[in-house]
One Martini backbone bead per residue (centre of mass of N, CA, C, O) as a GRO file, in nm:
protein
  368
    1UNK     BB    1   3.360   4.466   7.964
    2UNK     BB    2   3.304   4.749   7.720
    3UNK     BB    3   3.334   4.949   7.479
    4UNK     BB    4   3.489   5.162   7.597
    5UNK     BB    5   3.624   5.016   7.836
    6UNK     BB    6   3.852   4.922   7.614
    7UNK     BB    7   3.907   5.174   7.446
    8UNK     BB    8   4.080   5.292   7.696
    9UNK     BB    9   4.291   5.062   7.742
   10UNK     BB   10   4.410   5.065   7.441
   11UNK     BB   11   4.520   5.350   7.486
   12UNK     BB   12   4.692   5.337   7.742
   13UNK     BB   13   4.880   5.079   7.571
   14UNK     BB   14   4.977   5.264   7.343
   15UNK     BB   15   5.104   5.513   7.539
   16UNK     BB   16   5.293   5.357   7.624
   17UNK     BB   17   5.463   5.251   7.448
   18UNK     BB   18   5.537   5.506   7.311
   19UNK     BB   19   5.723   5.611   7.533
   20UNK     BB   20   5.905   5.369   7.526
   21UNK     BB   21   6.013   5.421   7.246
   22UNK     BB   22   6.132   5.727   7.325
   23UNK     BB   23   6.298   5.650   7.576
   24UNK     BB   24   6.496   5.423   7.456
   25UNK     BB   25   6.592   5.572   7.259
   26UNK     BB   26   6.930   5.615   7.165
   27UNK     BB   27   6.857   5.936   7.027
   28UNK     BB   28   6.769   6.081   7.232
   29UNK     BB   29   6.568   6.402   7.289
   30UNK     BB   30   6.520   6.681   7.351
   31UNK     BB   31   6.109   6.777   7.268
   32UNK     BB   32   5.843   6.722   7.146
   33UNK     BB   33   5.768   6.433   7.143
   34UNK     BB   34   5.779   6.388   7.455
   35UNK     BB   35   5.610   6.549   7.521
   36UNK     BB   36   5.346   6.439   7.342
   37UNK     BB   37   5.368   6.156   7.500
   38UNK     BB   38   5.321   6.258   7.773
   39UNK     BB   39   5.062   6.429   7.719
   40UNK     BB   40   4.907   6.125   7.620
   41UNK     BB   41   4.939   5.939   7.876
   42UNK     BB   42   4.778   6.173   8.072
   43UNK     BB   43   4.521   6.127   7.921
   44UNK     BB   44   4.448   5.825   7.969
   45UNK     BB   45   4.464   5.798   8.224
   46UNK     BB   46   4.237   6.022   8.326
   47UNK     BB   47   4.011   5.838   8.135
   48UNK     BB   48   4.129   5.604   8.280
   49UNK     BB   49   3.938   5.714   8.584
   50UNK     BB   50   3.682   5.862   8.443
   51UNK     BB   51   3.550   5.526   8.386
   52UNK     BB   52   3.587   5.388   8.616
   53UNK     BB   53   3.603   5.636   8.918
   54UNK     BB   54   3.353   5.770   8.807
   55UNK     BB   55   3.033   5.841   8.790
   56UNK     BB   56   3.006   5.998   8.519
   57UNK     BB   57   3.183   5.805   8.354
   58UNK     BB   58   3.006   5.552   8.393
   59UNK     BB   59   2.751   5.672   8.293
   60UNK     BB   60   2.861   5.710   8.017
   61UNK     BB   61   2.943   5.458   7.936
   62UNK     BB   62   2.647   5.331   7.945
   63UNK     BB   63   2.511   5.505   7.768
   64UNK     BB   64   2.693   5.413   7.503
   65UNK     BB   65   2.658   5.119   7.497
   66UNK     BB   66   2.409   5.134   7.443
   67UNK     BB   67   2.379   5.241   7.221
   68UNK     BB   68   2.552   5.088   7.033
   69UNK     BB   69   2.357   4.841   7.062
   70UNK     BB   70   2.112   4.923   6.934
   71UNK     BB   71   2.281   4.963   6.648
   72UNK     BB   72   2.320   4.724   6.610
   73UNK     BB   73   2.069   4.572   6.640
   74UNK     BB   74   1.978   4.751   6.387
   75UNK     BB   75   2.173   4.611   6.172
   76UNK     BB   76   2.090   4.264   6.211
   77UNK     BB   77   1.803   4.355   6.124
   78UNK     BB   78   1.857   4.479   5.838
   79UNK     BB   79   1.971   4.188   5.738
   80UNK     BB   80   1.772   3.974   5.800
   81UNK     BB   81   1.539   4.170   5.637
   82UNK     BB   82   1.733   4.241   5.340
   83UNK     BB   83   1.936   3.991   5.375
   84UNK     BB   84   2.036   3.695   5.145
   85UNK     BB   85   2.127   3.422   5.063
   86UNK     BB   86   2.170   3.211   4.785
   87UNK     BB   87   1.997   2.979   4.932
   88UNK     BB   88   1.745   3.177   5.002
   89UNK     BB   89   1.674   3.305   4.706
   90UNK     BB   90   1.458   3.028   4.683
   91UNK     BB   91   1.338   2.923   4.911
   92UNK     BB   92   1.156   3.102   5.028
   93UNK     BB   93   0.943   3.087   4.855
   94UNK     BB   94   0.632   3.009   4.707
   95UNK     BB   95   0.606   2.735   4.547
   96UNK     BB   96   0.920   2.683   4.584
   97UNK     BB   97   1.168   2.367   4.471
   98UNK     BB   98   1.454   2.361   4.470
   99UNK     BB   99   1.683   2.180   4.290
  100UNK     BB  100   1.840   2.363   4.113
  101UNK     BB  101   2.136   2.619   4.098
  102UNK     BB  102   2.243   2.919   3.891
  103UNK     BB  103   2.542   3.122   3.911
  104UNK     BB  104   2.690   3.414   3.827
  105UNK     BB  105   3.004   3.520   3.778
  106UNK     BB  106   2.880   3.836   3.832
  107UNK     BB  107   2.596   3.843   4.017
  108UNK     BB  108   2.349   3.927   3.834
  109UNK     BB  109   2.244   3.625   3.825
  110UNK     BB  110   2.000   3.365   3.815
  111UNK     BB  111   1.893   3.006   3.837
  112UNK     BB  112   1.598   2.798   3.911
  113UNK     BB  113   1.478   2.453   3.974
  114UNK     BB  114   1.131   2.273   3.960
  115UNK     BB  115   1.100   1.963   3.903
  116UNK     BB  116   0.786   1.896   3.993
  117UNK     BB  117   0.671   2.197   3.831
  118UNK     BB  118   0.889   2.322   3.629
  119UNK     BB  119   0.948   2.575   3.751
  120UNK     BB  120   1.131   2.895   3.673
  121UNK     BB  121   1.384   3.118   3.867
  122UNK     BB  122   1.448   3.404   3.789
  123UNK     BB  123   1.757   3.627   3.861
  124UNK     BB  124   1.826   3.987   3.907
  125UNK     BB  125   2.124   4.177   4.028
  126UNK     BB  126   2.254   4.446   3.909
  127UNK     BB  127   2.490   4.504   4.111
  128UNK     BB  128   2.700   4.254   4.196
  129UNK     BB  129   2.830   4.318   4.474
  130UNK     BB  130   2.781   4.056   4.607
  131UNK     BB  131   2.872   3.669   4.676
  132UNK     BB  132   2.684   3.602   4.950
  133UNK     BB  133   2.489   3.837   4.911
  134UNK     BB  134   2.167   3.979   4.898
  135UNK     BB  135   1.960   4.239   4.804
  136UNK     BB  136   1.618   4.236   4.831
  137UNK     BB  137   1.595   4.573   4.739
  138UNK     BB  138   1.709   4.491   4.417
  139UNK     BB  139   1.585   4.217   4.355
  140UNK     BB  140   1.482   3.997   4.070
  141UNK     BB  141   1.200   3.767   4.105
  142UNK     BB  142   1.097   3.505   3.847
  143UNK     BB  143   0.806   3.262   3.828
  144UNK     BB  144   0.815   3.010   3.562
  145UNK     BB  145   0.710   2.840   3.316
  146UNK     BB  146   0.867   2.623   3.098
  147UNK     BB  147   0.629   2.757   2.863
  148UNK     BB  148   0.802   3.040   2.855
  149UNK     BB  149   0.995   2.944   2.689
  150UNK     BB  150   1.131   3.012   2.332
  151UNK     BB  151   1.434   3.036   2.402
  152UNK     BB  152   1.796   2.942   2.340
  153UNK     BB  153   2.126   3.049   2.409
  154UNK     BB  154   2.460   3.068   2.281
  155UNK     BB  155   2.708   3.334   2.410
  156UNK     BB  156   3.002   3.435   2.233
  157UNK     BB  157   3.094   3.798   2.238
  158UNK     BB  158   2.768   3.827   2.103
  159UNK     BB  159   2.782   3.514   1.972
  160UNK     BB  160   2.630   3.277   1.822
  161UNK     BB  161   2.634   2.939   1.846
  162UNK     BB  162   2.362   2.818   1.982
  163UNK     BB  163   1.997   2.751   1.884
  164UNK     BB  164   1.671   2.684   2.076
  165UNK     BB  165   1.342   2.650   1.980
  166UNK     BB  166   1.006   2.680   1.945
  167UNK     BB  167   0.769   2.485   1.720
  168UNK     BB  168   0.496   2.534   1.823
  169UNK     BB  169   0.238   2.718   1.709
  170UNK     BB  170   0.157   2.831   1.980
  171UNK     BB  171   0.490   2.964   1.993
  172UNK     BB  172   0.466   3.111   1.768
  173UNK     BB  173   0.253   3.326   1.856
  174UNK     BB  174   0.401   3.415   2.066
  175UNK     BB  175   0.649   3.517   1.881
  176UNK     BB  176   0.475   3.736   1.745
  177UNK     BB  177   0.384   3.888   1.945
  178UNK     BB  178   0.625   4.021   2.063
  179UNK     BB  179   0.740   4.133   1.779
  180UNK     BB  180   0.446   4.318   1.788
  181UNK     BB  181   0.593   4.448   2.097
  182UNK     BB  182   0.917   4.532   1.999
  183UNK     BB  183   1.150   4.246   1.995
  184UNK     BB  184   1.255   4.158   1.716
  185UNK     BB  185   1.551   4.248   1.752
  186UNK     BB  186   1.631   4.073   1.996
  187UNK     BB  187   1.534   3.816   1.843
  188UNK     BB  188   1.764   3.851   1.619
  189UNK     BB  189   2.029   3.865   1.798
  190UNK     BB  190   2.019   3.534   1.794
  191UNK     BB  191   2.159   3.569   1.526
  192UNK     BB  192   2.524   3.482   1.453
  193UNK     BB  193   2.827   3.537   1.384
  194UNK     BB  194   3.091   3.331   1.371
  195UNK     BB  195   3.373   3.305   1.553
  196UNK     BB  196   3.709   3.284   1.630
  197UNK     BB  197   3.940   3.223   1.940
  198UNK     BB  198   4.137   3.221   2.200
  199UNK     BB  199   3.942   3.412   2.365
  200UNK     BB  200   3.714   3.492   2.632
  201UNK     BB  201   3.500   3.766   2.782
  202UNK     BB  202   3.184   3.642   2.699
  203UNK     BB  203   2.952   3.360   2.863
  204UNK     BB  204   2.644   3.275   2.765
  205UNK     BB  205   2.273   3.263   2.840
  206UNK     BB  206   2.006   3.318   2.647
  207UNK     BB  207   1.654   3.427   2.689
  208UNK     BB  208   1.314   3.368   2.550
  209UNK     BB  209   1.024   3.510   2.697
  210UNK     BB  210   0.687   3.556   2.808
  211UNK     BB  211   0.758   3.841   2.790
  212UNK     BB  212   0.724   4.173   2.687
  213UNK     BB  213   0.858   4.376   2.918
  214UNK     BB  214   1.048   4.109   2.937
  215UNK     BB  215   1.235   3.884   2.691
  216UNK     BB  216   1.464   3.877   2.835
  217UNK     BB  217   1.759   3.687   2.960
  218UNK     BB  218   2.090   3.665   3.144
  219UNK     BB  219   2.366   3.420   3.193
  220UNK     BB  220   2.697   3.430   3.335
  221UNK     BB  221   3.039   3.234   3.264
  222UNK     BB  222   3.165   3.512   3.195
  223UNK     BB  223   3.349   3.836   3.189
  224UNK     BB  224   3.645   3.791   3.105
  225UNK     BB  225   3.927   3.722   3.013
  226UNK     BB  226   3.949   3.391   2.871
  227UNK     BB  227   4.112   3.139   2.790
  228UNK     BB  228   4.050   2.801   2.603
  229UNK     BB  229   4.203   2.662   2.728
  230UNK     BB  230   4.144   2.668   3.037
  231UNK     BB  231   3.965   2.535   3.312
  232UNK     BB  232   3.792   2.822   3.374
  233UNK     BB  233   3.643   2.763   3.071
  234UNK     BB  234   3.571   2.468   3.076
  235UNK     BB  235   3.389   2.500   3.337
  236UNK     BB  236   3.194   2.725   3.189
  237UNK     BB  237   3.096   2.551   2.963
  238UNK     BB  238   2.956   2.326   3.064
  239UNK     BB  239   2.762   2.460   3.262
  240UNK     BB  240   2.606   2.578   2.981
  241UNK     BB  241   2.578   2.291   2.847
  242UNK     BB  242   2.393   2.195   3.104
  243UNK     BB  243   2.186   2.429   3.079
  244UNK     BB  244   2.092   2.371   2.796
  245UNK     BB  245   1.988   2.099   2.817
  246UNK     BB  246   1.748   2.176   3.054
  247UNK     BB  247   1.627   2.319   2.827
  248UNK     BB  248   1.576   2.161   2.595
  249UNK     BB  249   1.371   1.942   2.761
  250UNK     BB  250   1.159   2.155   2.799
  251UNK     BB  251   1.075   2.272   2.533
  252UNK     BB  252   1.025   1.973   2.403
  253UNK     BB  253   0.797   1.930   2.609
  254UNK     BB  254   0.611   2.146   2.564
  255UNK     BB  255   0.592   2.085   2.200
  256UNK     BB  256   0.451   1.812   2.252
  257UNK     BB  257   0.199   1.908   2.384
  258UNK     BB  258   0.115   2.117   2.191
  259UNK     BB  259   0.088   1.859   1.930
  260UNK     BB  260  -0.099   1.685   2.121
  261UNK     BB  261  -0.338   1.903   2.152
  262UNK     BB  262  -0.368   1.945   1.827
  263UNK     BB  263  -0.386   1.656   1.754
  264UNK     BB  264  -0.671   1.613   1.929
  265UNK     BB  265  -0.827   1.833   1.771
  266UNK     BB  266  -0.810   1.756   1.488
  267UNK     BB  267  -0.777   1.413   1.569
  268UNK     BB  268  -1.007   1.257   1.678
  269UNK     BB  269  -1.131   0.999   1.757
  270UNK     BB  270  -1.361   0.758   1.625
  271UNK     BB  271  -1.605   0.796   1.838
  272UNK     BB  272  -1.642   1.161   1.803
  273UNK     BB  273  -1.537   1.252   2.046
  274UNK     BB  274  -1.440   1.564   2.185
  275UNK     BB  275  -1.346   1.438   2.508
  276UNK     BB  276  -1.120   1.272   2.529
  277UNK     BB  277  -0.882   1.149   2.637
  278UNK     BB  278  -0.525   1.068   2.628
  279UNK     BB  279  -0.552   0.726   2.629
  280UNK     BB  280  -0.739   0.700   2.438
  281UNK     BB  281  -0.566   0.842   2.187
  282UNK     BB  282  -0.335   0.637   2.251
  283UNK     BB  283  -0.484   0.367   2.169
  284UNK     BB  284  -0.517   0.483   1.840
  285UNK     BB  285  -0.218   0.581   1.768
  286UNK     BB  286  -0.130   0.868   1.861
  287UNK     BB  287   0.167   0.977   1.892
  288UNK     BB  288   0.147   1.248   2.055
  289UNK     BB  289   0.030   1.111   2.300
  290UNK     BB  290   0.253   0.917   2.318
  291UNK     BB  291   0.457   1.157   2.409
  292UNK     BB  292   0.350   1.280   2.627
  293UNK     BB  293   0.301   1.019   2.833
  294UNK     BB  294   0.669   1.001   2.790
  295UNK     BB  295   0.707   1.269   2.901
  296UNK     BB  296   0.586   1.217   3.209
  297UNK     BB  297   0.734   1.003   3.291
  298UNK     BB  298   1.051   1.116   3.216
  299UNK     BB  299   1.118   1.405   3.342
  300UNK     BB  300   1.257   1.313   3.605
  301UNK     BB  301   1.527   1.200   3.399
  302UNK     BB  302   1.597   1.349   3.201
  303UNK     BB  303   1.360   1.249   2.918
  304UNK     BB  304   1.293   1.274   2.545
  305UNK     BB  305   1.014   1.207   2.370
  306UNK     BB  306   0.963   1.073   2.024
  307UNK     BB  307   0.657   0.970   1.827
  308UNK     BB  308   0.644   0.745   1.499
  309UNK     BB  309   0.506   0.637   1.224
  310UNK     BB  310   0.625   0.325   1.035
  311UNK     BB  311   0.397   0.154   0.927
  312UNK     BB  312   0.352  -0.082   1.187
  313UNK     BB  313   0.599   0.112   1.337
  314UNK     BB  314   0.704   0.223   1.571
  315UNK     BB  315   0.880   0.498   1.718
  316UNK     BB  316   1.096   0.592   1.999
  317UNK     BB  317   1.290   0.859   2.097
  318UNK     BB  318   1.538   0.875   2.314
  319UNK     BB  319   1.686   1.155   2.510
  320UNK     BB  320   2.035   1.286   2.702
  321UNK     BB  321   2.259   1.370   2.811
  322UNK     BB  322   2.282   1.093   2.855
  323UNK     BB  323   2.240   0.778   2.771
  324UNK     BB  324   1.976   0.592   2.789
  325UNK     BB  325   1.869   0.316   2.993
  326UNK     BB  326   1.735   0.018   2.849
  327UNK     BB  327   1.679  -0.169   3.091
  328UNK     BB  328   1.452   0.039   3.265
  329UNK     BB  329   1.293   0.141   2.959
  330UNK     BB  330   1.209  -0.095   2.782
  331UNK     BB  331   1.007  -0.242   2.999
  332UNK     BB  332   0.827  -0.019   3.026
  333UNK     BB  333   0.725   0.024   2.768
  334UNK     BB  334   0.611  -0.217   2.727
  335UNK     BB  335   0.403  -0.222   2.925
  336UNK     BB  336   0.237   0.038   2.776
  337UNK     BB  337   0.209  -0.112   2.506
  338UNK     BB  338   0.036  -0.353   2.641
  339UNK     BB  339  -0.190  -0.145   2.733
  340UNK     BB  340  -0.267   0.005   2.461
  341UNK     BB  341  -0.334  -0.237   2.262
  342UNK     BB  342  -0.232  -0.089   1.891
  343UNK     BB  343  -0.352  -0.256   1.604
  344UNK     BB  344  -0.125  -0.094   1.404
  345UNK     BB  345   0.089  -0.242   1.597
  346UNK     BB  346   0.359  -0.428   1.574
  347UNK     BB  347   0.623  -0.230   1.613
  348UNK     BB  348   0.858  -0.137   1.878
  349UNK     BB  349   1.126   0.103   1.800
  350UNK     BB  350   1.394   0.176   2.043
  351UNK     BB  351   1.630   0.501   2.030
  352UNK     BB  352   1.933   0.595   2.194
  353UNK     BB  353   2.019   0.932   2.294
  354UNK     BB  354   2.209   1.199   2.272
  355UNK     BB  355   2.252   1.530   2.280
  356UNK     BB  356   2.312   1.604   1.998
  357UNK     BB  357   2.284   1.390   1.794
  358UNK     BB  358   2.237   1.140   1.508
  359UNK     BB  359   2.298   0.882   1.679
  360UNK     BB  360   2.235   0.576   1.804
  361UNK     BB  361   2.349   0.408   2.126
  362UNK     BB  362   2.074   0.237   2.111
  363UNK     BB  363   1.850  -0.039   2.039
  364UNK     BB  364   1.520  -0.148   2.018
  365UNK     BB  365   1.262  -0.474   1.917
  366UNK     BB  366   0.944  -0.501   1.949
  367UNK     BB  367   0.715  -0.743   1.953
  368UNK     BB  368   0.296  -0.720   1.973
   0.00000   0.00000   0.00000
């Protein structure tokens, strides 16, 4: 049975419960609702003998059924080919291994990271109607290198709680550009009067990428009124907070790489060769080329390392979300620093931070 003759079988009982429900009625009256329950079943009648048992009928129901499922079969096309799950919004991508994404409260934007290229794909959706299908065909994913990050702030309710910066002259340059591009006012907006309030009606992060066309980007873990006490405030503060901590770490990387190759073209090695490679440069002793090179080593740990020198003791702040673990990272540590065996070091002191504190939850020192 196909859906013409579906639809006249539910018409015909339909139209029986009806006749039933009026002429059991104890207050029943002769007058227009029994004619027209009468005439209403005996129409019903009429339609399921001309669809069951005339060739006429059968051949209309034939008709219908078909034209039906090929507009089916036609909107199921238009589903598959313009509407995608939030899971494949990032996946379909080419060149592109989403490791984590997080989607907007609002569904107006989502952001996904690939931990292997560090490359990141921001995700606009104008339209935030849909919660668990995107529409193709109104949606913008731009994937960017970690290295177009410029700038990452929180904002509640229009105010920076916090922000940070890239550091490396290579990025002043870049963010001077934007400026004389015409974005200097919305990079200003990045710095606001904080405010304290009980409710929060919007929790977002806003990033400042290297793009003159499209330079801000925001998304939202907040949108309509939610109480500081509540727990759907706690749950939407961490993920921005978690959001957060994963931007400053590719920043911090970036940063480091930026004045390792910096300090590579003003302080060449000793041997005057201008085109030392990396591994050369940190066995002469320069910090920045030591950060680069544990910085490449420690990123899919989500670890940060800066590397400076204070009279023959090398020291070197390892930082991240939580406290890294010195059992791993001071064995490793050794091992490679007894392989560039650096003259001019005799102490290498290791001090591992949570990000965002300013006192270290331990240290390690190695005598060389």
């Amino acid at each position: 049975m196909r859906q013409l003759e579906i639809v006249t079988v539910l018409v015909f009982l339909v139209a029986i419960i009806i006749n039933y429900m009026v002429f059991s009625d104890s207050t029943f009256n002769v007058g227009l609702a029994p004619i027209l329950t009468i005439f209403f079943l005996c129409l019903s009648i009429g339609a399921l003998y001309w669809v069951f048992f005339t060739s006429n009928g059968k051949a209309f129901a034939r008709k219908y059924n078909d034209k039906q499922k090929k507009l089916i079969e036609k909107q199921v096309k238009e589903l598959k080919e313009n509407y995608i799950s939030k899971e494949q919004a990032f996946s379909e991508l080419e060149n592109f291994s989403p490791s984590q994404s997080i989607f907007s409260s609002d569904n107006k934007s989502a952001i996904s990271i690939d931990e292997n290229s560090n490359n990141i794909c921001l995700l606009s959706n104008p339209s935030g109607q849909s919660l668990k299908f995107f529409d193709k065909r109104s949606i913008q994913r731009s994937v960017i290198s970690y290295r177009d990050i410029l700038e990452v702030a929180i904002f509640e309710d229009g105010n920076s709680i916090t922000a940070t910066s890239r550091t490396s002259q290579v990025a002043g340059a870049i963010i001077g550009n934007i400026m004389l591009g015409g974005a200097g006012l919305v990079i200003g907006a990045l710095t606001g009067s904080k405010k304290t309030s009980a409710t929060v009606s919007r929790l977002e992060i806003r990033l400042i990428i290297n793009n003159t066309k499209s330079p801000t980007w925001s998304i939202a873990f907040i949108h309509s009124e939610t109480s500081k006490k509540s727990p759907s405030y706690q749950k939407a503060a961490n993920q921005a907070n978690n959001l957060l901590g994963l931007i400053k770490v590719l920043i911090k990387q970036a940063d480091d790489e930026d004045k390792a190759t910096e300090s590579q073209r003003v302080n060449p090695a000793p041997s005057g060769e201008q085109n030392v490679d990396l591994s050369e440069l940190a066995k002469s002793g320069d910090p920045g080329a030591i950060t680069l090179l544990l910085n490449r080593s420690l990123k899919k740990r989500g670890i940060i390392a800066k590397v400076r020198m204070q009279g023959n003791t090398l020291k070197i702040a390892l930082a991240s979300e939580n406290p890294p673990n010195p059992d791993d990272l001071v064995p490793m540590i050794h091992k490679g620093m007894m392989g560039l065996n650096i003259d001019a070091v005799e102490n290498v002191e290791i001090l591992g931070y949570r990000l965002g504190e300013s006192s270290p939850s331990w240290s390690r020192i190695l005598q060389m």
